[in-house]
Coordinates of C-alpha atoms in Angstrom, one line a residue:
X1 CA 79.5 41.6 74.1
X2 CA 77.7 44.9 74.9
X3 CA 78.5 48.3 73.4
X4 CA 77.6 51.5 74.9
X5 CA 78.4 55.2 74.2
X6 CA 79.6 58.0 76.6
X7 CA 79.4 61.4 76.1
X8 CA 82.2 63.4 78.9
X9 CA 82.2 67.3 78.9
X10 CA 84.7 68.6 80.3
X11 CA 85.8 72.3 80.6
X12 CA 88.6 72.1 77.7
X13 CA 87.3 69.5 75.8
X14 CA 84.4 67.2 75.8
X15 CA 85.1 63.0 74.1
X16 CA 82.5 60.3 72.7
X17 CA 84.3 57.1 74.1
X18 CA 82.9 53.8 73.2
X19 CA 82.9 51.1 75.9
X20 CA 82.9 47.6 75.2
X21 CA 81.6 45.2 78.1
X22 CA 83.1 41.9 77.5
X23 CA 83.6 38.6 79.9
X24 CA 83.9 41.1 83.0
X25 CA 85.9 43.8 81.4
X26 CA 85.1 46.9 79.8
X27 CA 87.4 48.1 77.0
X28 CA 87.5 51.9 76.0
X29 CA 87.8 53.4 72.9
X30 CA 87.6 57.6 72.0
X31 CA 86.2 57.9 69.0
X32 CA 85.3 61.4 68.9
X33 CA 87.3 64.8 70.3
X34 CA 86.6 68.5 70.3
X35 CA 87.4 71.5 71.9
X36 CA 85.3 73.3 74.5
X37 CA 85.9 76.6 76.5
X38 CA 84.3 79.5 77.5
X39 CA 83.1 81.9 75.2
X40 CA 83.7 85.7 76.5
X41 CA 81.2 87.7 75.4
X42 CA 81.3 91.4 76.3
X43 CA 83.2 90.2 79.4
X44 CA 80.8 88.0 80.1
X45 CA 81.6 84.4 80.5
X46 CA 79.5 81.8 78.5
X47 CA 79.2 78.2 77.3
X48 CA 78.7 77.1 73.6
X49 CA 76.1 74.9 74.1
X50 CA 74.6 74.6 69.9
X51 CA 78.7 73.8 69.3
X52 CA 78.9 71.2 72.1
X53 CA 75.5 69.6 71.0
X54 CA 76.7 69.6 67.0
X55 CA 79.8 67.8 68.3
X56 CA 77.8 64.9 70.1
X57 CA 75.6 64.5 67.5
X58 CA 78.6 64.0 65.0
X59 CA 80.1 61.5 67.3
X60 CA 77.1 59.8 67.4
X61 CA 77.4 59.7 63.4
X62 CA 80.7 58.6 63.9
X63 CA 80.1 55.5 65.7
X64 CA 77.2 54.3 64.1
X65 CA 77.9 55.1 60.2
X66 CA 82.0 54.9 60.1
X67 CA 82.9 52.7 63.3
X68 CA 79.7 50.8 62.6
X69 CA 78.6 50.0 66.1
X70 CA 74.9 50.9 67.0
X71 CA 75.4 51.2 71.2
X72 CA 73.2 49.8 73.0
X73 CA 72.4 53.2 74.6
X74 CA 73.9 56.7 75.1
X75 CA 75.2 58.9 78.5
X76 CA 76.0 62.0 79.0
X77 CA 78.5 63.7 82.1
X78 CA 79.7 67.1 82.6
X79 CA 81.4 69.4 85.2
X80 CA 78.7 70.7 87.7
X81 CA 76.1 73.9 88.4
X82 CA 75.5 75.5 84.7
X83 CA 72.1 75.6 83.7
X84 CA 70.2 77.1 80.3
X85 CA 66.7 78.7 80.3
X86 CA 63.8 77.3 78.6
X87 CA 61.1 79.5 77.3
X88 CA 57.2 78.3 77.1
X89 CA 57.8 76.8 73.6
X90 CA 60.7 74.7 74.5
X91 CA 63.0 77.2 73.0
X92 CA 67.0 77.7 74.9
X93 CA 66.9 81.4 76.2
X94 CA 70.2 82.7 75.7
X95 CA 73.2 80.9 75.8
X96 CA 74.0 79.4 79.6
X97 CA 76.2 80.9 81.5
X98 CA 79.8 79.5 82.7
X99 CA 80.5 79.2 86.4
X100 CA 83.5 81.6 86.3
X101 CA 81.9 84.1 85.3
X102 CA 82.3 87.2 87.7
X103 CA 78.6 88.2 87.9
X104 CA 78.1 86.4 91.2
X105 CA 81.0 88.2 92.8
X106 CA 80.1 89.1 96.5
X107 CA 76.1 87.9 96.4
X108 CA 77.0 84.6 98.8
X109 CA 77.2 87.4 101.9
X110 CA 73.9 89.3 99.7
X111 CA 71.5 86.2 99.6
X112 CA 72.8 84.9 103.5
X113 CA 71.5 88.3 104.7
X114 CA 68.0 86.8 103.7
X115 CA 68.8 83.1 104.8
X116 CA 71.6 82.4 107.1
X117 CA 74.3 80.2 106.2
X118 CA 73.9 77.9 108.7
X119 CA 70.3 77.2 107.6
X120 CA 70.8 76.7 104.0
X121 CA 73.9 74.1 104.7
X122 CA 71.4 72.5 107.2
X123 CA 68.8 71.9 103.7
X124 CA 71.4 71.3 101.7
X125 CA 74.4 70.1 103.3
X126 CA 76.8 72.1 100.3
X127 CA 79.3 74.1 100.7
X128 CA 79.4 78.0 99.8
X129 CA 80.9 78.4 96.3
X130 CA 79.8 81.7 94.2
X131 CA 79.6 79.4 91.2
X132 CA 76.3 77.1 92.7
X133 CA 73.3 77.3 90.8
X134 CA 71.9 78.7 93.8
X135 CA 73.8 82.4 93.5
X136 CA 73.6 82.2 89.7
X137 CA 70.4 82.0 89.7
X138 CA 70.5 84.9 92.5
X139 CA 72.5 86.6 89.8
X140 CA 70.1 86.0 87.2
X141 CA 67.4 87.0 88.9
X142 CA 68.9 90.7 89.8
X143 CA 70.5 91.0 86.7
X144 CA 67.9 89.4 84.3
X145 CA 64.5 89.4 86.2
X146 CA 62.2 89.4 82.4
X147 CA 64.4 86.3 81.2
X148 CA 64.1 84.3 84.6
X149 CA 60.3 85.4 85.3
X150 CA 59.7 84.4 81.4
X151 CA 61.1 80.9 82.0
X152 CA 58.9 77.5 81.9
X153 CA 62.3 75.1 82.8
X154 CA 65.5 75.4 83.9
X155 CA 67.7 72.1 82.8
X156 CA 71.6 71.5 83.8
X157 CA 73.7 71.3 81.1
X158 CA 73.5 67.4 80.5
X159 CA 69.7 68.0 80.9
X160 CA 69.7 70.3 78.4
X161 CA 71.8 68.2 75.8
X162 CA 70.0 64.9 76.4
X163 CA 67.0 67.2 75.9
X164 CA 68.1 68.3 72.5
X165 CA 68.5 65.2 71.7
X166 CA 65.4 63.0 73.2
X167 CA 62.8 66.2 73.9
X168 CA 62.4 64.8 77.4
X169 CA 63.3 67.2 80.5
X170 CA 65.2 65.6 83.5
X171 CA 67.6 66.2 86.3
X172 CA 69.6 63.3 87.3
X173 CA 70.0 63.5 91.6
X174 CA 73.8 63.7 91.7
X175 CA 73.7 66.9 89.5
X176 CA 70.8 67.9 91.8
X177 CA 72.9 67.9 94.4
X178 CA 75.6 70.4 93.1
X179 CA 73.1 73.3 92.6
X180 CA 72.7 74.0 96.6
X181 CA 68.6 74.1 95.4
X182 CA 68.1 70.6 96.6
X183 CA 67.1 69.9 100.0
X184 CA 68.7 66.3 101.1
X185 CA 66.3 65.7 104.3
X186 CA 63.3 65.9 101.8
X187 CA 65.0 64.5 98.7
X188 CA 63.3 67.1 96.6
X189 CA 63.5 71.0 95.7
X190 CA 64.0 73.3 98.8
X191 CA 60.9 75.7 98.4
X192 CA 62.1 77.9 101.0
X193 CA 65.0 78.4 98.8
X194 CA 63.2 79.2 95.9
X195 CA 60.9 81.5 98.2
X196 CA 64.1 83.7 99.1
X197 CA 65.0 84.1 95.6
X198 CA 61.8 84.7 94.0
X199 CA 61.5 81.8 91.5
X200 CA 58.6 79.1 91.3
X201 CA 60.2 75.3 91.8
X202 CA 57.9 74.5 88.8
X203 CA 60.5 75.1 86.5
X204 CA 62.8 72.3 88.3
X205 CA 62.8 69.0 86.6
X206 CA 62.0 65.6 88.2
X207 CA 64.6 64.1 89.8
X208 CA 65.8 60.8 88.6
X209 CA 68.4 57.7 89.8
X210 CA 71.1 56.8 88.1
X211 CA 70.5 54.4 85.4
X212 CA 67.2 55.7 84.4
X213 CA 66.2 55.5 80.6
X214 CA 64.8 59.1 79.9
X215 CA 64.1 58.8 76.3
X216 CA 65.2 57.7 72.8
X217 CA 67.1 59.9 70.1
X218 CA 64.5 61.9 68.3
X219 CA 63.2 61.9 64.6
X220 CA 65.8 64.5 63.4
X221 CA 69.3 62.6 64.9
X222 CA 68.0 58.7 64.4
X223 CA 67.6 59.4 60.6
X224 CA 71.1 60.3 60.5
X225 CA 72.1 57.2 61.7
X226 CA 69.7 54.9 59.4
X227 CA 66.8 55.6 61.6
X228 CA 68.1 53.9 65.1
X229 CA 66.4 55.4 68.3
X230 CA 69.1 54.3 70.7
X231 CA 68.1 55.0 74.2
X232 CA 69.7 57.9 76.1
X233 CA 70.8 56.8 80.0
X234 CA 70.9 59.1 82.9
X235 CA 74.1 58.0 84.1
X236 CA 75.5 60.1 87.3
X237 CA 75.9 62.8 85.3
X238 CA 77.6 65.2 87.4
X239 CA 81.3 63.7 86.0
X240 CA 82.6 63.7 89.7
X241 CA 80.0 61.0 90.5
X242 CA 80.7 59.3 87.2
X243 CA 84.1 59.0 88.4
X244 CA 83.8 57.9 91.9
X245 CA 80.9 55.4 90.8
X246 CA 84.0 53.5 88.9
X247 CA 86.4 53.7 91.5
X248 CA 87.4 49.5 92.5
X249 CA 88.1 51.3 96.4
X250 CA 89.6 48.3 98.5
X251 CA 88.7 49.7 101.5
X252 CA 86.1 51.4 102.9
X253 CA 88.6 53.4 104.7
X254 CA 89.8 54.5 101.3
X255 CA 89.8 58.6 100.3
X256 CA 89.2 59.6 96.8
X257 CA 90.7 62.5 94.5
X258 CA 88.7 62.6 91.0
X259 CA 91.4 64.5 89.5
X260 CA 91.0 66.6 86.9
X261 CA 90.5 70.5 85.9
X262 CA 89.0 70.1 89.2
X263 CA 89.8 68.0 91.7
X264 CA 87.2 66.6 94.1
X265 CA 88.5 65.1 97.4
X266 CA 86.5 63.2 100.1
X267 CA 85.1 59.8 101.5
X268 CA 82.1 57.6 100.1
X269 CA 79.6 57.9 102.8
X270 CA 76.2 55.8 103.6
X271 CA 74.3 59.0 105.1
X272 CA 75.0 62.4 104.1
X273 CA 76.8 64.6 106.9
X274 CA 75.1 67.9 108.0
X275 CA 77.3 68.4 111.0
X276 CA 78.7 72.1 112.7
X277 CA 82.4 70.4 112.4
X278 CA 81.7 69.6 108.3
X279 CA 80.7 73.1 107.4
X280 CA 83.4 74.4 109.8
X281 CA 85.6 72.4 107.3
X282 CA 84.5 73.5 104.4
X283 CA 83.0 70.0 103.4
X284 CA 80.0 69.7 100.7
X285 CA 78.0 66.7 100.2
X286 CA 77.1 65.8 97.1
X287 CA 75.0 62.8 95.6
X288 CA 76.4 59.2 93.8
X289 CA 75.1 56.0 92.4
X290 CA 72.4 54.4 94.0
X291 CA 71.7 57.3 96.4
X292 CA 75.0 57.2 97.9
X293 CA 76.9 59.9 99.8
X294 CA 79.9 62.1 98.4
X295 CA 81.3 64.2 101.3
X296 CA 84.1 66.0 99.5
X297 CA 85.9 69.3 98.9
X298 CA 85.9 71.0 95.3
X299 CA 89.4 72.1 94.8
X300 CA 90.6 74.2 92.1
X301 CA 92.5 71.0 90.9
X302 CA 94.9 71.0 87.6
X303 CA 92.9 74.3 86.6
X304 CA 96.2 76.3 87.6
X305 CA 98.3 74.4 86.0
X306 CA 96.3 74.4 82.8
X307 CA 96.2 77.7 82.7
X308 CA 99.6 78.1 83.4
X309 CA 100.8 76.4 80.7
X310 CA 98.2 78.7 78.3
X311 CA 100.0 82.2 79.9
X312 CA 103.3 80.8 78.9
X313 CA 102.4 79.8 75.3
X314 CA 100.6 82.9 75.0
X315 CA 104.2 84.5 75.9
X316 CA 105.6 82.5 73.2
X317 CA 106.8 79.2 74.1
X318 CA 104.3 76.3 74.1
X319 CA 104.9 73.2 75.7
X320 CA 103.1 69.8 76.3
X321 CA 101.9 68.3 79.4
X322 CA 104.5 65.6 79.9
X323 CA 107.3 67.9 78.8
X324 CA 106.1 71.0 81.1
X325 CA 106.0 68.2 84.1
X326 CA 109.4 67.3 82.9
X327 CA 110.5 70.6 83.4
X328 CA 108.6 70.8 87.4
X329 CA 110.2 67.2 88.3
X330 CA 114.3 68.8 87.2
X331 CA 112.9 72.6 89.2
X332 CA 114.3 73.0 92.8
X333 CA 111.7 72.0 95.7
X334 CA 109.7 74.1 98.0
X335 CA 110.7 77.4 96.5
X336 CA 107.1 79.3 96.7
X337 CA 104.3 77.9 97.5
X338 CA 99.7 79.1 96.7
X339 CA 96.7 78.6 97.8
X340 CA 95.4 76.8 95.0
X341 CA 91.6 77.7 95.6
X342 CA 93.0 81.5 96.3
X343 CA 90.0 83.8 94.2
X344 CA 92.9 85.2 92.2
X345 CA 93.6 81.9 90.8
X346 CA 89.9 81.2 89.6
X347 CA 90.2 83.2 86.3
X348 CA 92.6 85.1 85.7
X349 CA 93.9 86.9 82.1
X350 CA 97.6 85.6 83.0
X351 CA 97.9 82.9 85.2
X352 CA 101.2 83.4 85.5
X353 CA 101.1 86.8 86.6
X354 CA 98.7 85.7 89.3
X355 CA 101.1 83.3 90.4
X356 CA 104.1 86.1 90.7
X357 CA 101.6 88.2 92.4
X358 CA 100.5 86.2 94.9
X359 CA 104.5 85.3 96.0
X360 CA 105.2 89.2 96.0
X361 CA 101.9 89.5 98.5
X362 CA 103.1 87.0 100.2
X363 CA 107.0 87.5 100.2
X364 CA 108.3 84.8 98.7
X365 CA 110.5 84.6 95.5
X366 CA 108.9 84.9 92.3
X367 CA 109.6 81.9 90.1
X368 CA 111.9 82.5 87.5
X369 CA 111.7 79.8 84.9
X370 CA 109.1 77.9 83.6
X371 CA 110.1 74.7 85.6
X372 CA 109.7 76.6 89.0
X373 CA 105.9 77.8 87.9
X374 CA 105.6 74.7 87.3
X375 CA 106.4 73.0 90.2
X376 CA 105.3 75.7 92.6
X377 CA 101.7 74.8 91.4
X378 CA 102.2 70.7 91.5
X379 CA 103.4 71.2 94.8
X380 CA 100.6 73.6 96.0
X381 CA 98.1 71.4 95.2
X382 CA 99.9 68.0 96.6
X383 CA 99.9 70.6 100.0
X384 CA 96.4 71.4 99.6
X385 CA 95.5 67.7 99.1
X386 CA 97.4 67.2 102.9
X387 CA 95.5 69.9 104.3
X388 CA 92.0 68.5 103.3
X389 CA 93.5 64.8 104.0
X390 CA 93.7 66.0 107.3
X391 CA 90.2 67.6 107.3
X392 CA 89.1 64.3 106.8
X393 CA 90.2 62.3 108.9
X394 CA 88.8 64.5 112.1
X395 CA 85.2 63.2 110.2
X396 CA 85.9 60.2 108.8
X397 CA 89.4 58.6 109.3
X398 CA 90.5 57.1 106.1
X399 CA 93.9 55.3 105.1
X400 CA 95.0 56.0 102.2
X401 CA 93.8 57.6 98.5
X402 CA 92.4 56.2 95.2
X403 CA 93.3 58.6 92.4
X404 CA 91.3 58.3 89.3
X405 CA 90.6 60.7 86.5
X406 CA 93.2 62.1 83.8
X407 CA 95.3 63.5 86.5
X408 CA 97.0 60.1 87.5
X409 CA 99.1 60.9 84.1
X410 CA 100.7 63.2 86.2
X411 CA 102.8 61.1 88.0
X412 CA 104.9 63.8 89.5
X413 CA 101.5 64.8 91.2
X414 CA 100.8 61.3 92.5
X415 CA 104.5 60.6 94.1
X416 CA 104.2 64.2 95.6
X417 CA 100.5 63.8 96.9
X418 CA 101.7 60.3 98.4
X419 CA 104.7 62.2 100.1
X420 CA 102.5 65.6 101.3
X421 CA 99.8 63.0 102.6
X422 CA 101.9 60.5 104.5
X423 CA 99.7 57.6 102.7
X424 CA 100.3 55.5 100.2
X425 CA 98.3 56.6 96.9
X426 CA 96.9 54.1 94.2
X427 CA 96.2 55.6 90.6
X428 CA 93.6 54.0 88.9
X429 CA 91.3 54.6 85.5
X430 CA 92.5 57.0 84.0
X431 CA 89.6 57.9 82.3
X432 CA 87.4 57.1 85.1
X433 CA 84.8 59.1 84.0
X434 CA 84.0 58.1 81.2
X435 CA 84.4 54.5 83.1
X436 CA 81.4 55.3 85.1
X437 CA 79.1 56.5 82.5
X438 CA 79.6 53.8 80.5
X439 CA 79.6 51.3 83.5
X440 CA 76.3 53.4 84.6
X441 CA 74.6 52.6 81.8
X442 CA 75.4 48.6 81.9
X443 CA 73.5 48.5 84.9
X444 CA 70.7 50.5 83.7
X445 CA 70.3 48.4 80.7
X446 CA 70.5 45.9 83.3
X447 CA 73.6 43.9 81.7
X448 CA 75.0 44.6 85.1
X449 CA 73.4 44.2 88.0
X450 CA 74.7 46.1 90.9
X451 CA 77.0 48.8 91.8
X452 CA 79.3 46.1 93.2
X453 CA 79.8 44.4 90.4
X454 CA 80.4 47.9 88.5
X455 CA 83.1 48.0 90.6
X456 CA 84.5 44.4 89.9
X457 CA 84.5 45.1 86.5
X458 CA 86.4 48.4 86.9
X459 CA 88.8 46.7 88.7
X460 CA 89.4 43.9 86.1
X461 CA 89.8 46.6 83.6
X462 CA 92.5 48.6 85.3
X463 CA 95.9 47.9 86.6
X464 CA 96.7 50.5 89.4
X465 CA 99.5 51.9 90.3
X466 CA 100.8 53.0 94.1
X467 CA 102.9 55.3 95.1
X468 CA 104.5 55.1 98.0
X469 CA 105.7 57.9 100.5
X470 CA 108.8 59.0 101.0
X471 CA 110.6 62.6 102.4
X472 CA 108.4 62.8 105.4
X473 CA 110.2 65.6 107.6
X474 CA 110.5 67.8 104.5
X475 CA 107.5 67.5 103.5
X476 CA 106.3 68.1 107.3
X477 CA 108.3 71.2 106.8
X478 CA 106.7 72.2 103.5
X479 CA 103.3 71.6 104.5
X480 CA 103.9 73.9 108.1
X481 CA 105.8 76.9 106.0
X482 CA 102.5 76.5 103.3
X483 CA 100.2 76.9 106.3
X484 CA 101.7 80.0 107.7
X485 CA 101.1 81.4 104.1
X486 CA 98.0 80.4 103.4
X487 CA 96.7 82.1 106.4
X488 CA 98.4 85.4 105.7
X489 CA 96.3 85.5 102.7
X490 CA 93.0 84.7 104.5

């Protein structure tokens, strides 16, 4: 029996889950939650990054002096692109910025005035999102040119946490491959890039695999925990490859959704795809396990409804998850429909103003109860899942969808992504990131010994469930009326 220890950050909360690895099955076990969010500061949006630290550091307390379980090693995930400064002497410079922050607004059209679009999607092969490292670090340097000119490293968030806790600087490759920095011909750091913005690639890390062991818990954190210097795993540590790693697909004609605050939608690829029709498409590619291929769409995922349900307990009524679903499952179909990825859904004050605004730009009726929001966003984003289903399959022709990640609790969204997508849908892990990290750091420990048999033991450690389609002219309706609107928004 092998024990290891996950660290997942996400953006509302961030878990320690111990995984247990026993005759082909690994069992999971939280033993450590915390909040996380964006700190506005001065309207400007930042991460926590001492508090998130403080909170891994007491898991790993928690494990080893109350649970009493020394893991054979420790990984760490989290959401993509954020990065901290490092000054000279290894000190952070300034807490790191969040990826909604607004201070990239309108610099993707600025920086492809001084390197066309179509040549940095050719180096890269990601998408155009304001929030890549790439325009925050545009951003950075405009806005602070003294801090960026004074730094000696730049580390992703995971970097910067397994730092704090091992002193050793390294970038994993699938979080690489979010930042739009990372040229995927050359497998290294575009220096053309870094020419156009002004910045020296010295302050880039390494790039590392999966599975690599970048250091031991230092002096300070071991003697907490009676003096054990458990090794810390680079696991994929961008959580979307974290997820997919985990995934048992049964095909190789299978999509994915990695749903969660975000939802990440694509095909497992051997090569990576820098084609005219995938940037047409909107398609990024970003990196896996083993050097494996990710072409996907970032979608704004369960974000909405998230914040949804925040507006309406800030307007006095709080709800649940289960019981605000409840509510969208009784509300009356295909009333309004959004554009989930919209830019006045991305961070808003009230999300549910945003919502009533859109359907009054759009003439549709505002919804009236909490239900209809509801259901006007789980709807929305089973219609935007169709839409990039169909992107898909004029690259890569898949047959049907795995679902992992916390969104397969919504069950409503499964049935409804099954019935927008024509194909049956199979929810599987749950926590299927955390799967992956901990999986991830089997193999490198070497107590598995491929990414196959990663798989196999995800898929003896899961029992999925499909969902089947059903309502296909109304939804064929739906998905026609939703593209007329989207487009009048374009």
């Amino acid at each position: 029996m092998s024990c290891y220890l996950a660290v997942d950050l996400g953006a509302e909360s961030g878990r320690l889950i111990l995984g247990t690895i026993s005759e082909g099955k690994l069992e999971m076990r939280e033993i450590h939650r915390f909040a996380n969010g964006m700190l506005n500061i001065n309207g400007q949006y930042h991460w926590n990054i001492g508090s998130l630290y403080a909170e891994i550091v007491k898991g790993i307390e928690q494990c080893v002096n109350v649970e009493g379980v020394v893991p054979e090693s420790i990984g760490i995930d989290t959401w993509g692109v954020d990065y901290g400064l490092l000054a000279e002497d290894g000190s952070l410079m300034g807490l790191p910025f969040a990826y909604r922050d607004p201070r990239t607004t309108g610099l993707i059209e600025e920086f492809c005035s001084l390197m066309p679009k179509e040549e940095i999607y050719r180096r890269t092969g990601n998408l155009f999102a304001s929030y890549n490292t790439l325009f925050q670090l545009f951003a950075a340097k405009k806005h602070h040119p003294k801090m960026v000119n004074a730094a000696s490293d730049l580390l992703f968030i995971p970097d910067l946490l397994a730092y704090f806790l091992t002193g050793v600087k390294a970038t994993e490759f699938s979080f690489a491959t979010t930042s739009q920095l990372y040229n995927r011909s050359t497998n290294s750091w575009d220096s053309e890039l870094f020419a156009t913005l002004g910045i020296s690639t010295s302050i880039m890390q390494n790039v590392v695999s999966a599975g690599t062991k970048i250091g031991t818990l230092n002096k300070t954190v071991a003697s907490r925990i009676g003096g054990h210097a458990i090794p810390v795993v680079a696991v994929a540590t961008h959580d979307t490859a974290s997820a997919i790693a985990a995934i048992p697909f049964t095909s190789s004609r299978s999509a994915f959704i990695s749903s969660g605050t975000w939802s990440l939608m694509g095909v497992e690829t051997d090569k990576v795809i820098i084609t005219d029709e995938a940037l047409a498409k909107s398609f990024t590619n970003e990196g896996g396990i083993e050097g494996r291929n990710y072409l996907l769409k970032n979608l704004m995922g369960l974000w909405v409804l998230q914040q949804t349900r925040r507006s309406i307990k800030d307007s006095g009524t709080e709800y649940d998850y289960p019981t605000l679903v409840h509510l969208a499952q009784k509300a009356e179909s295909f009333t309004a429909f959004v554009d989930i990825d919209h830019a006045s859904f991305l961070n808003p004050e009230d999300m549910c103003k945003a919502i009533a605004d859109y359907c009054v730009a759009t003439n549709q009726p505002v919804p009236q109860t909490h239900g209809q929001l509801a259901r006007v966003v789980i709807e929305s984003l089973a219609l935007k899942y169709r839409e990039t289903f169909d992107d898909i399959q004029a690259i890569a022709p898949a047959e049907d969808i795995m679902i992992t990640g916390g969104g397969i609790n919504n069950k409503l969204l499964c049935q409804l992504t099954a019935n927008a997508c024509r194909v049956n849908v199979t929810a599987v892990l749950p926590e299927g990131t955390a799967a992956g990290n901990l999986l991830t750091q089997a193999w490198g420990m070497g107590g598995l010994e491929s990414v196959d048999e990663i798989r196999s033991v995800a898929a003896a450690s899961s029992i999925p469930v499909t969902y089947y389609p059903t309502e296909a002219q109304q939804w064929n309706d739906a998905y026609a009326r939703y593209r007329s609107i989207v487009a009048a928004m374009k």
